[in-house]
XYZ file of C-alpha atoms in Angstrom:
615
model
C -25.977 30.540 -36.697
C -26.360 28.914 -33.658
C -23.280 26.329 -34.272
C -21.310 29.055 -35.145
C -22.142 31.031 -31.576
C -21.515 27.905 -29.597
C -18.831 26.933 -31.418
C -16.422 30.509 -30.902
C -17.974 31.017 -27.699
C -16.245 27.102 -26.860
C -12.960 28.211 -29.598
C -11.860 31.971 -29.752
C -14.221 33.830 -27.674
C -13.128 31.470 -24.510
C -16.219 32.400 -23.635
C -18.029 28.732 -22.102
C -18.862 29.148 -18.729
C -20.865 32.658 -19.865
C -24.106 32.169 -18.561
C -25.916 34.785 -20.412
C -24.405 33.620 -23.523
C -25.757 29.994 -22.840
C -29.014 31.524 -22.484
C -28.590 32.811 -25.375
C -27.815 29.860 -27.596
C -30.840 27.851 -25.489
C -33.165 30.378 -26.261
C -32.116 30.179 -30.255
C -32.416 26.362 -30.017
C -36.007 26.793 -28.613
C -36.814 28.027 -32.068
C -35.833 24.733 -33.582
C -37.840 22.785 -31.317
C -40.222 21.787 -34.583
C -37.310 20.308 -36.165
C -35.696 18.802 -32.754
C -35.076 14.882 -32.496
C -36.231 13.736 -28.586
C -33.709 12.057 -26.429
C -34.821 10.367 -23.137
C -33.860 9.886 -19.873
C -32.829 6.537 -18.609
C -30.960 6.772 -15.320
C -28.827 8.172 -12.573
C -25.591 7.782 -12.395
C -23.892 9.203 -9.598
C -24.752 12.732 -7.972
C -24.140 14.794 -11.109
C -24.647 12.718 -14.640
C -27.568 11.208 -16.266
C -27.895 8.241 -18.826
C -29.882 9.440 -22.150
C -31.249 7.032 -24.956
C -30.189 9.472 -28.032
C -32.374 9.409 -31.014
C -31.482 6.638 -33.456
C -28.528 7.340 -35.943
C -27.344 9.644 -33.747
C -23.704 9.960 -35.283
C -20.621 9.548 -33.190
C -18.339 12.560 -32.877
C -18.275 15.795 -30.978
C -21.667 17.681 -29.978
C -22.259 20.602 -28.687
C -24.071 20.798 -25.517
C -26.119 23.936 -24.493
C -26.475 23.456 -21.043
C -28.021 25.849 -18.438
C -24.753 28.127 -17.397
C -22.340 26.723 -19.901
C -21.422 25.638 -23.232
C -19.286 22.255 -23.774
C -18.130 19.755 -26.314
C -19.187 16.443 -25.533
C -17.688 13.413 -27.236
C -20.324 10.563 -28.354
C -19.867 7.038 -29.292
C -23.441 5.712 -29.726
C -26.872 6.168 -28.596
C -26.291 6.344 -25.213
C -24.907 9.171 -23.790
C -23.451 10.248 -20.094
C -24.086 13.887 -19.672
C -24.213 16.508 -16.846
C -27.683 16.988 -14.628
C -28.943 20.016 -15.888
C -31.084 19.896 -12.551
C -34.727 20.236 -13.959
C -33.649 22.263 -17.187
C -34.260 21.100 -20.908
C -30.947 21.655 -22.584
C -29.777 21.022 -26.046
C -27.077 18.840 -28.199
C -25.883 20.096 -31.518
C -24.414 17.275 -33.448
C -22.138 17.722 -35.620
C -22.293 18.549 -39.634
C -26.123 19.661 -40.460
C -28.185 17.261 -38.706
C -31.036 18.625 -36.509
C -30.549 19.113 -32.773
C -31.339 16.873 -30.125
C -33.724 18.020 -27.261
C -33.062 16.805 -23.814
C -36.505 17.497 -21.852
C -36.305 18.200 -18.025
C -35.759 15.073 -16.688
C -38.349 13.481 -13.989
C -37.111 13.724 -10.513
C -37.334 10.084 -9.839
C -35.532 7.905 -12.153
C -33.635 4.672 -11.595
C -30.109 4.899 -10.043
C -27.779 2.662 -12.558
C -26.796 0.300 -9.573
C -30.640 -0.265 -8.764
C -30.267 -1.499 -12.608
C -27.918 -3.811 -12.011
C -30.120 -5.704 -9.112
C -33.103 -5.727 -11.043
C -33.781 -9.030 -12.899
C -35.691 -7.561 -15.675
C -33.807 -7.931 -18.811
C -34.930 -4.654 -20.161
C -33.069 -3.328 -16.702
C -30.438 -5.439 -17.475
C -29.813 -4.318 -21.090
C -30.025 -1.092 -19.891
C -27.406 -1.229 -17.229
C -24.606 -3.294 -20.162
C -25.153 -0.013 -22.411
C -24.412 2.606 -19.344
C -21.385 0.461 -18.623
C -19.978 0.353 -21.809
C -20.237 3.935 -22.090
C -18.702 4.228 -18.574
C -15.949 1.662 -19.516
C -15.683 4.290 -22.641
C -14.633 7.151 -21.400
C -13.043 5.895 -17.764
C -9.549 5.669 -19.295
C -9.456 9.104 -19.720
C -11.914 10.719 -17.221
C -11.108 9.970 -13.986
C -14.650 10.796 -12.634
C -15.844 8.150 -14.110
C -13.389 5.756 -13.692
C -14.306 6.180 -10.220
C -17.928 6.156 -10.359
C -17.264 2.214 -13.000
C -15.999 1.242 -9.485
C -17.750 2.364 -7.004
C -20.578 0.731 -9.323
C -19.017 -2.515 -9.311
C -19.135 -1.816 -5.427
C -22.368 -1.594 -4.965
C -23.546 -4.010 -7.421
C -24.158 -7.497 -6.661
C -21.002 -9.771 -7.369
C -21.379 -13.105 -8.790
C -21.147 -16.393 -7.148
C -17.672 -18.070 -6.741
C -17.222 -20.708 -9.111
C -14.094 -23.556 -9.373
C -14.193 -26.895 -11.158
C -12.561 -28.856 -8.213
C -14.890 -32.058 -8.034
C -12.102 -34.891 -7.061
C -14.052 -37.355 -9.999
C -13.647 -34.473 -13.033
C -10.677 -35.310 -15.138
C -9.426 -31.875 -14.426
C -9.274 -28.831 -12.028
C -8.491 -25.274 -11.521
C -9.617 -22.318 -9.491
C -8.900 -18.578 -9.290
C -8.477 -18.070 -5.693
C -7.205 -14.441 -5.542
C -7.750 -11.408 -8.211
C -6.737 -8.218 -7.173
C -6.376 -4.636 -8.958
C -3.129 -2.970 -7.998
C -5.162 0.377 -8.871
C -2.344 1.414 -11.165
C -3.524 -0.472 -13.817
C -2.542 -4.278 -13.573
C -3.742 -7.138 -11.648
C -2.369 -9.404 -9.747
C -3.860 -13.368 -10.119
C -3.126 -16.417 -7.593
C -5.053 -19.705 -8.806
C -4.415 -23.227 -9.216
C -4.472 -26.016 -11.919
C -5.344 -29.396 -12.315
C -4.808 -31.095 -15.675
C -3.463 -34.753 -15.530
C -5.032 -35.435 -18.749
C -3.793 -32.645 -20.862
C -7.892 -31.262 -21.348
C -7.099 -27.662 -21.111
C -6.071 -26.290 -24.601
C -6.086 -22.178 -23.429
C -6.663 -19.884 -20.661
C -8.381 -15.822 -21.313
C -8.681 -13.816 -18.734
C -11.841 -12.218 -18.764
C -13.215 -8.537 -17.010
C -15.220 -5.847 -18.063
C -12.259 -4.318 -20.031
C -12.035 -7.176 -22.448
C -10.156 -10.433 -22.772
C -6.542 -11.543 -22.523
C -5.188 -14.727 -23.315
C -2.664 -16.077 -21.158
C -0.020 -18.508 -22.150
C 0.580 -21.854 -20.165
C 4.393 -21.179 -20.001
C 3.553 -17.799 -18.298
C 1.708 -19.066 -15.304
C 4.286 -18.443 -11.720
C 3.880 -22.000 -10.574
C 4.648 -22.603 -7.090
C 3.610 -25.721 -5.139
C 0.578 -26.700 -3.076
C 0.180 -29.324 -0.520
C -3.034 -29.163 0.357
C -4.483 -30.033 -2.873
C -2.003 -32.683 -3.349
C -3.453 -33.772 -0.266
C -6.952 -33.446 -1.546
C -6.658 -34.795 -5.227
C -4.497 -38.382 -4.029
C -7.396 -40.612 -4.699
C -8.651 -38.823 -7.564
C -9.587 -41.155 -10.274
C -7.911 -39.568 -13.429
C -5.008 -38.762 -11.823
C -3.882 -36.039 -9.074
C -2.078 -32.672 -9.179
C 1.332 -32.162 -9.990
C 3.292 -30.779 -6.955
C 3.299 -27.614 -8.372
C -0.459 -27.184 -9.187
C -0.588 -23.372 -7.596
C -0.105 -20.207 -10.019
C 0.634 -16.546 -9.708
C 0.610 -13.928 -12.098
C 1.369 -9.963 -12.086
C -0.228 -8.748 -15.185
C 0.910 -4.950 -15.299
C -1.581 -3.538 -17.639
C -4.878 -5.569 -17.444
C -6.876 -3.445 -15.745
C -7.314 0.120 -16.829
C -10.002 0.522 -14.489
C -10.189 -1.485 -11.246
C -12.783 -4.295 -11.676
C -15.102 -5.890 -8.806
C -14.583 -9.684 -10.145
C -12.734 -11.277 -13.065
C -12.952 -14.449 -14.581
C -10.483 -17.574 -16.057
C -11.947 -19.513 -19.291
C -10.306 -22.203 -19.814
C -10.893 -24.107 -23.448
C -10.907 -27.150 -23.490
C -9.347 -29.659 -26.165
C -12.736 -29.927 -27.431
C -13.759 -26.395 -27.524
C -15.724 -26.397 -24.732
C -15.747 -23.532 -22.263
C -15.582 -23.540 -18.634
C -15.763 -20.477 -16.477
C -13.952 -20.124 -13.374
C -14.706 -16.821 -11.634
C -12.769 -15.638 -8.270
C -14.199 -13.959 -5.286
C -14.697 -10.093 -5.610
C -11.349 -8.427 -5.172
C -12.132 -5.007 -5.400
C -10.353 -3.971 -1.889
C -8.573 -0.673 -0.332
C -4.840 -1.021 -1.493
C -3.980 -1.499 2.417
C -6.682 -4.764 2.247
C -4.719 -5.717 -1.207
C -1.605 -5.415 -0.493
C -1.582 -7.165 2.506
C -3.476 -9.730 0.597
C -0.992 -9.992 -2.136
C 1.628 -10.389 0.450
C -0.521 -13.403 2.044
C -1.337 -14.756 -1.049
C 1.867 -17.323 -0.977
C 3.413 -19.340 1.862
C 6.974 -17.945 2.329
C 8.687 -21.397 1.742
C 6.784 -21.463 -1.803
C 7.486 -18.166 -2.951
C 10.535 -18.716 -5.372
C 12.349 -15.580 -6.592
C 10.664 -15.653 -9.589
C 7.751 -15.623 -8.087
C 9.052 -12.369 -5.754
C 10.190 -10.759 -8.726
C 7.722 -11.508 -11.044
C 4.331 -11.324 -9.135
C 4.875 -10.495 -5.704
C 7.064 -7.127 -5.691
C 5.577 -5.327 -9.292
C 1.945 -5.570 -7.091
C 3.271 -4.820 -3.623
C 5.305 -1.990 -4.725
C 1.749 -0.316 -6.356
C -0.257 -1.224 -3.729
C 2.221 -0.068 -1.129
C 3.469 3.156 -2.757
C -0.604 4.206 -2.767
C -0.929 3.316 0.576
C 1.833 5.818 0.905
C 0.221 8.734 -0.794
C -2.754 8.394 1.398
C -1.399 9.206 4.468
C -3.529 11.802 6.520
C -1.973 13.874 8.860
C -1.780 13.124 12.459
C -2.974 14.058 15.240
C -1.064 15.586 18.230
C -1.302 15.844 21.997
C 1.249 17.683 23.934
C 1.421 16.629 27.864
C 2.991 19.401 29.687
C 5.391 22.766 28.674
C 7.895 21.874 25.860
C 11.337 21.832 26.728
C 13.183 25.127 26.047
C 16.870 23.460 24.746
C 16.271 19.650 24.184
C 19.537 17.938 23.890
C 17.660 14.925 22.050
C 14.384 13.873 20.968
C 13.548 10.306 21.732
C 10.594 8.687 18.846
C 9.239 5.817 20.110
C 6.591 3.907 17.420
C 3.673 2.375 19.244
C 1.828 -0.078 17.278
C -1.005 -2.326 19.418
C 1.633 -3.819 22.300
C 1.546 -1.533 25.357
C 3.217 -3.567 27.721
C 6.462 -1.909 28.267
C 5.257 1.543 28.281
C 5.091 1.922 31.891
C 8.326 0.394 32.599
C 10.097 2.244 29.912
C 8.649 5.807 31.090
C 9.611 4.849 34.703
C 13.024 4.380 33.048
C 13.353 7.529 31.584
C 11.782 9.876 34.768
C 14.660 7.991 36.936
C 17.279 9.151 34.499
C 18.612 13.158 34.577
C 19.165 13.210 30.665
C 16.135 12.130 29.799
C 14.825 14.958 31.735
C 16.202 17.265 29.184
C 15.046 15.415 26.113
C 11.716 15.150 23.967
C 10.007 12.132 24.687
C 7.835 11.789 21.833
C 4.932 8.521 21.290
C 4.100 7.853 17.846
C 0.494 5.446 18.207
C 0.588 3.607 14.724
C -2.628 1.691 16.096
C -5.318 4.641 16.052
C -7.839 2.270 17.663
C -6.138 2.437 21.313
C -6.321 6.518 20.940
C -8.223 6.709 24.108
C -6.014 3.702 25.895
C -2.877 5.267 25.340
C -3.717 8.853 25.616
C -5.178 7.894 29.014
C -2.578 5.859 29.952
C -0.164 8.617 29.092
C -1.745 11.431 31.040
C -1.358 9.286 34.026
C 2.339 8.833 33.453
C 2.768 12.344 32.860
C 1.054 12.842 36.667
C 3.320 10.256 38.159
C 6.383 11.194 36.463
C 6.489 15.118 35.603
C 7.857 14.652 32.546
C 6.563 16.147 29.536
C 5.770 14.114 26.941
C 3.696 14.507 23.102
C 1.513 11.708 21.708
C 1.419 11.711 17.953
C -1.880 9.883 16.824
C -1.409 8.149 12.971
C -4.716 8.081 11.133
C -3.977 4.918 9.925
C -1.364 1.852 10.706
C 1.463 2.815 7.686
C 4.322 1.314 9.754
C 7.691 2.192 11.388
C 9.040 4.395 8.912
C 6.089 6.484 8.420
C 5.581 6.572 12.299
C 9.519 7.935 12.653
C 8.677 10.665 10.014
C 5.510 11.315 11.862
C 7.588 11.938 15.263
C 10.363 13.445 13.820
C 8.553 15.884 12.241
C 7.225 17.392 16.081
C 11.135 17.266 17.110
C 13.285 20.280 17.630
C 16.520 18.816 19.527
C 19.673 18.534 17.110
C 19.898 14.830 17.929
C 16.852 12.073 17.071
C 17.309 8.690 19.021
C 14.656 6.251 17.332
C 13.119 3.812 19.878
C 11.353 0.799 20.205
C 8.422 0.406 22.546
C 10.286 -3.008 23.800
C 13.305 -1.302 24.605
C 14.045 -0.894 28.271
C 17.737 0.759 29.839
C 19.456 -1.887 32.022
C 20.713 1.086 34.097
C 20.821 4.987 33.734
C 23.157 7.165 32.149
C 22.762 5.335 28.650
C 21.729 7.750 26.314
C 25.037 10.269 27.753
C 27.833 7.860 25.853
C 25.673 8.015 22.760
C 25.647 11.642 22.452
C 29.153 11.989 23.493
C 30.439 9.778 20.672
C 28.284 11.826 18.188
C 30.104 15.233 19.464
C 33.412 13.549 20.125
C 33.814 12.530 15.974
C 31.799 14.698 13.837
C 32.346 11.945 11.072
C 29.697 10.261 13.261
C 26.370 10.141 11.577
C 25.064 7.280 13.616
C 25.521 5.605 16.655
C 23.861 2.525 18.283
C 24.184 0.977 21.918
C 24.376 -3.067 23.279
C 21.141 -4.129 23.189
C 20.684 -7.457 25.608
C 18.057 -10.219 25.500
C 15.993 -11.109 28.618
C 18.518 -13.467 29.765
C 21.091 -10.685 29.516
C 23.020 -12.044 26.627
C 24.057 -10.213 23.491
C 21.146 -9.353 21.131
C 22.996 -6.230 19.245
C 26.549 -5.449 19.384
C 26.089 -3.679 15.681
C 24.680 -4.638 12.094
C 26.384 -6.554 9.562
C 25.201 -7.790 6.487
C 25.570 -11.642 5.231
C 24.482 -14.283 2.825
C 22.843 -17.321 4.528
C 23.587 -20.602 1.818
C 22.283 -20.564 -1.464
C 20.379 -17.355 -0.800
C 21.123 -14.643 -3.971
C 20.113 -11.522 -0.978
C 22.199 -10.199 1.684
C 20.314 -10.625 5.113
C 21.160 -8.869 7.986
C 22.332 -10.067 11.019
C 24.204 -8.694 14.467
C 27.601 -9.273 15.461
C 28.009 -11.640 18.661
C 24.175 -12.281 18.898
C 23.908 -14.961 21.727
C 26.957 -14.470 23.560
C 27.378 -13.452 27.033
C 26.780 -9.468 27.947
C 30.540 -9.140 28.956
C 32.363 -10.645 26.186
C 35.468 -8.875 25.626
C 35.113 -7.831 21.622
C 31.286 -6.694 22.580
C 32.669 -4.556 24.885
C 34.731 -2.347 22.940
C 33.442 0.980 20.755
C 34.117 0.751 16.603
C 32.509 1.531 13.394
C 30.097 -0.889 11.939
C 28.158 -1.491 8.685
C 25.086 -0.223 10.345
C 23.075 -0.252 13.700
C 19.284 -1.375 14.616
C 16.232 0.107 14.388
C 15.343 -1.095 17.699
C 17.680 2.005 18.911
C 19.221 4.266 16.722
C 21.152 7.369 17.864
C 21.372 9.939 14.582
C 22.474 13.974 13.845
C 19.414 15.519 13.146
C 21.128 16.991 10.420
C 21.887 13.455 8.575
C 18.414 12.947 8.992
C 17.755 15.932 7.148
C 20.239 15.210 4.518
C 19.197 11.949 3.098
C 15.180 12.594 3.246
C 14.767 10.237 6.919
C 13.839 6.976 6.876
C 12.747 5.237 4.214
C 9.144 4.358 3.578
C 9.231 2.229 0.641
C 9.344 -0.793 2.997
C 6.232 -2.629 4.297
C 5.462 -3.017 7.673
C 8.700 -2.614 9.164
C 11.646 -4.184 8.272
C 15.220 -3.133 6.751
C 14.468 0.381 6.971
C 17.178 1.135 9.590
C 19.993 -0.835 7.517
C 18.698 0.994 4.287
C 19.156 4.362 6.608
C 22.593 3.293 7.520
C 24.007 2.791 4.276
C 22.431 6.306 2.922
C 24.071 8.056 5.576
C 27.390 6.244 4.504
C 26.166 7.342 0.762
C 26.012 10.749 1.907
C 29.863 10.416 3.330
C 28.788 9.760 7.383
C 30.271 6.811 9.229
C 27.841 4.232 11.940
C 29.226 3.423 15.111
C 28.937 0.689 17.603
C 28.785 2.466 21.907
C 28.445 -0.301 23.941
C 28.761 1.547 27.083
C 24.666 2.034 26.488
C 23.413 -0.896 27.329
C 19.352 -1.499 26.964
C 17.452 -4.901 26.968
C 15.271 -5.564 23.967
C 12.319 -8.008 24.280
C 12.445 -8.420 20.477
C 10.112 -7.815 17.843
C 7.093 -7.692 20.154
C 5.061 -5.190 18.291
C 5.693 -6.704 14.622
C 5.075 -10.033 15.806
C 1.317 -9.493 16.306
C 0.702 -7.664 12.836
C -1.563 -9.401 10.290
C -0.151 -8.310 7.769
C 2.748 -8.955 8.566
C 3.053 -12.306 10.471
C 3.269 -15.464 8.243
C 3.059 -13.155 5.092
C 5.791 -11.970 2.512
C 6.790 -8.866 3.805
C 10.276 -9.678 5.642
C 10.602 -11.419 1.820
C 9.478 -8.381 -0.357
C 11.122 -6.048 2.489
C 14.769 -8.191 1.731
C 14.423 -8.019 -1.605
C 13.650 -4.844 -1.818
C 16.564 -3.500 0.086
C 19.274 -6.650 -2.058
C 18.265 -4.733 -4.841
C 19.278 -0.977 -3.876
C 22.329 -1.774 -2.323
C 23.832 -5.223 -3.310
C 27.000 -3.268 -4.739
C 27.405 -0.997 -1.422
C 26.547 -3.880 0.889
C 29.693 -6.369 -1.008
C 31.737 -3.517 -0.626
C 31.540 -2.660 2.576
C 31.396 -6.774 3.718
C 34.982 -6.913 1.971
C 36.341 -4.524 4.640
C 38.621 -6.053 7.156
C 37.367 -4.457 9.721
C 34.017 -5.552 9.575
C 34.840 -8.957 9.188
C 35.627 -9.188 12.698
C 33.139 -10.550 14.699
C 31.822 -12.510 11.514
C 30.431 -16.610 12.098
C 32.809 -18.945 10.719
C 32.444 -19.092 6.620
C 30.182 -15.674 6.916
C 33.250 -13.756 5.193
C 32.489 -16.585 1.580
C 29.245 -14.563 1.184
């Protein structure tokens, strides 16, 4: 009777959360308690599930729980069991078939916590803590709770020690330097190998998930100075130049894991263990660690392709997802008609701000636009914010400080600003950029309402010295490179050089100061954040607004210096990491077609370094 209540009440009658029917069924299961089997509490495990030790020959299948409140199925695998904290209640399992009912007293209030099991030394504590894993490892795939709680377990658990066979007298060597979960379900694996001798026969992968063999032929191999360095006296012989490995393995990791482990087997069946540091990091932490993991001079495109992008791409895309939204400060009344709204990322360098404010209070058409500070660097909130209320003071101008939770670089900071804008026209701005004179932003806007082709216009940017830095984008491939890099026509000569100096389309325009229709902006989704850091995004914006039929132009009668790349420069995870590479491949791969097309135009070929037009 009572597994054919619980059972319509969880079927046809739809009817499980029904408290006083739960009662119900508990109260008919009380009757049974003569014939109940005993289950008993083991541990913890998180704020809302406890471990049980079922009775023995408990069969696996679906049970019925009778729970205070509500009625559930409960799949079960063995004899130990994950189930909701009934908080202080006895509650029941059914099993299934005709097999007598398992009573689950009120648990004690103090009972171990399953990662206080995994630092005891006890080997009952140990045992213990294997069997609530395995369960957790279980049902993790498919219960997202728990996949959560496996790692946050692994978290808090103690790691084990680093371990490499790199002793100069061994006859061979290898480490695993690097594992890291893309937390999509693959991992990605930098290591290194040392095997004059021919002594290693195989190589499994090993993590709480299981094993994986990995063939020899499918290690990334990329080379490694330093150990060639290391290993020259080493008496059976030293490393091959390319001793280094990398590997993107896309489906090894269901759940993310704390620490994984290399066996090699050795020609005589011997075992040796190699375990890497704990790798369990947020996907900011692993992606910039993936991107770090290779020099750029070593990373072939193979290695880009094959280990480097798949993990990157996860990693960043998550990043992505967990934006937070940002905070705002306004300075002053908004502008009632803005004729543009100029977005300025701010990411750590702060040394131009005064001089570019000053710059823009001196100048009557900035006076009419939204000046609008997007601080990618959240840790100088109270720096800037200060530093921008005192500007404000000096200058009169009104100005809004948008405040990123996090650092998710330029194209999320653009979004961020563009979504506080309300003119029809967004100029994008670096914090380095400074006008050589006023009036510069007027023959911007003029050649955006002059041709309404016009989706895009950039000025002459100048370096330091006052020679050409910008005189628009064009797109080239540098010798025996397979991507298109991008590059700027007339970079180096002198500010008045007569081809500089005349307005035309081009490919594309720089980031550094781009002058786009609101509207465009609209129509192709902004900027793109796909890219890492900051780089390639405002080429990749240029050619959508040519895929979505607008034209770029070149207006060099706006003329700004740039002190280049001042921000990016100082970015860990950007400086001497893969990102310009993963960024450049990134953006060959979307618009390789587009980019040859538009190279092959005669007009765009003018300007062009001798053998550029060959590709």
């Amino acid at each position: 009777l009572l597994r054919f209540v619980a059972g319509r009440a969880l079927g046809s009658f739809r009817a499980a959360e029904d408290a006083a029917l739960a009662a119900t069924c508990r109260g008919i299961a009380a009757l049974l308690r003569p014939l109940a089997l005993p289950a008993r509490p083991l541990a913890r495990c998180g704020g809302d599930l406890l471990a049980w030790a079922l009775p023995a020959g408990t069969l696996p299948g679906p049970h019925l729980l009778l729970g205070p409140g509500r009625l559930q199925r409960v799949a079960m695998a063995g004899e130990t069991a994950l189930l909701p904290d009934p908080g202080g209640a006895e509650t029941w399992l059914l099993p299934p078939g005709a097999e007598d009912p398992i009573l689950l007293p009120a648990p004690p209030r103090r009972l171990p916590v399953l990662s206080a099991l995994a630092r005891d030394k006890a080997p009952a504590a140990r045992a213990l803590h294997r069997r609530v894993q395995a369960e957790l490892l279980r049902r993790a795939g498919e219960e997202p709770a728990l996949a959560r709680l496996l790692r946050d377990q692994q978290l808090l658990a103690p790691t084990a020690r680093v371990r490499q066979h790199a002793a100069p007298g061994l006859p061979f060597g290898a480490g695993l330097d690097l594992a890291v979960p893309d937390h999509a379900g693959g991992v990605f694996l930098r290591g290194w190998l040392r095997d004059p001798l021919g002594l290693v026969a195989g190589l499994t992968l090993c993590s709480p998930f299981g094993e994986r063999r990995l063939p020899r032929d499918a290690l990334l191999r990329f080379p490694r100075p330093d150990l060639v360095k290391e290993f020259a006296g080493a008496p059976h012989g030293g490393p091959e130049a390319m001793a280094g490995f990398a590997l993107h393995l896309p489906d090894a990791a269901p759940s993310p894991a704390a620490q994984w482990r290399l066996r090699l087997t050795l020609t005589t069946g011997e075992p040796v263990m190699l375990v890497a540091p704990p790798g369990l990091l947020h996907p900011q932490a692993a992606r910039e660690a993936v991107l770090a993991a290779i020099a750029p001079p070593h990373a072939s495109a193979e290695i880009m392709a094959g280990a480097i992008a798949p993990a990157v791409a996860r990693l960043h895309a998550l990043v992505m997802a967990g934006r937070g939204a940002p905070e705002v400060v306004r300075l002053g009344p908004p502008l009632r008609d803005p004729a543009c709204a100029v977005i300025v990322p701010l990411y750590r360098n702060l040394r131009f701000l005064r001089h570019q404010l000053g710059a823009f209070a001196r100048d009557r058409l900035l006076r009419r636009c939204e000046i609008i500070y997007v601080l990618d660097s959240p840790e100088q909130r109270d720096e800037v914010e200060h530093a921008l209320r005192g500007l404000h003071r000096l200058f009169d101008l009104p100005l809004t400080l948008v405040v990123q939770p996090r650092n998710h670089g330029y194209g999320a900071a653009c979004h961020a600003g563009a979504e506080q804008a309300r003119a029809p026209v967004l100029l994008l701005l670096n914090s380095d950029v400074i006008p050589a004179a006023d009036g510069w932003l007027a023959p911007m806007l003029a050649a955006l309402r002059r041709n309404p082709r016009l989706a895009a216009v950039g000025p002459k940017l100048l370096f330091e010295d006052g020679s050409l830095q910008h005189a628009g984008l064009y797109f080239l491939r540098l010798g025996g490179e397979a991507d298109w890099f991008n590059d700027h026509y007339w970079k180096g000569h002198p500010r008045a050089w007569p081809a500089a100096n005349r307005a035309r389309p081009v490919p594309g325009v720089t980031g550094a100061a781009l002058c786009l229709r609101r509207a465009a902006w609209d129509a192709v989704g902004g900027i793109s954040t796909d890219y890492v850091i900051g780089d390639y995004e405002d080429s990749d914006l240029c050619l959508r607004l040519r895929a979505a039929g607008g034209e770029i132009g070149y207006v060099p009668a706006a003329e700004l210096y740039h002190f280049e790349r001042q921000s990016i420069r100082g970015h860990e995870g950007y400086a001497k990491s893969l990102a310009a590479t993963y960024n450049r491949g990134l953006h060959h791969r979307r618009w390789a077609a587009d980019i040859a097309a538009l190279m092959a135009r005669p007009a765009f070929r003018i300007g062009l370094p001798p053998g550029a037009e060959r590709g």
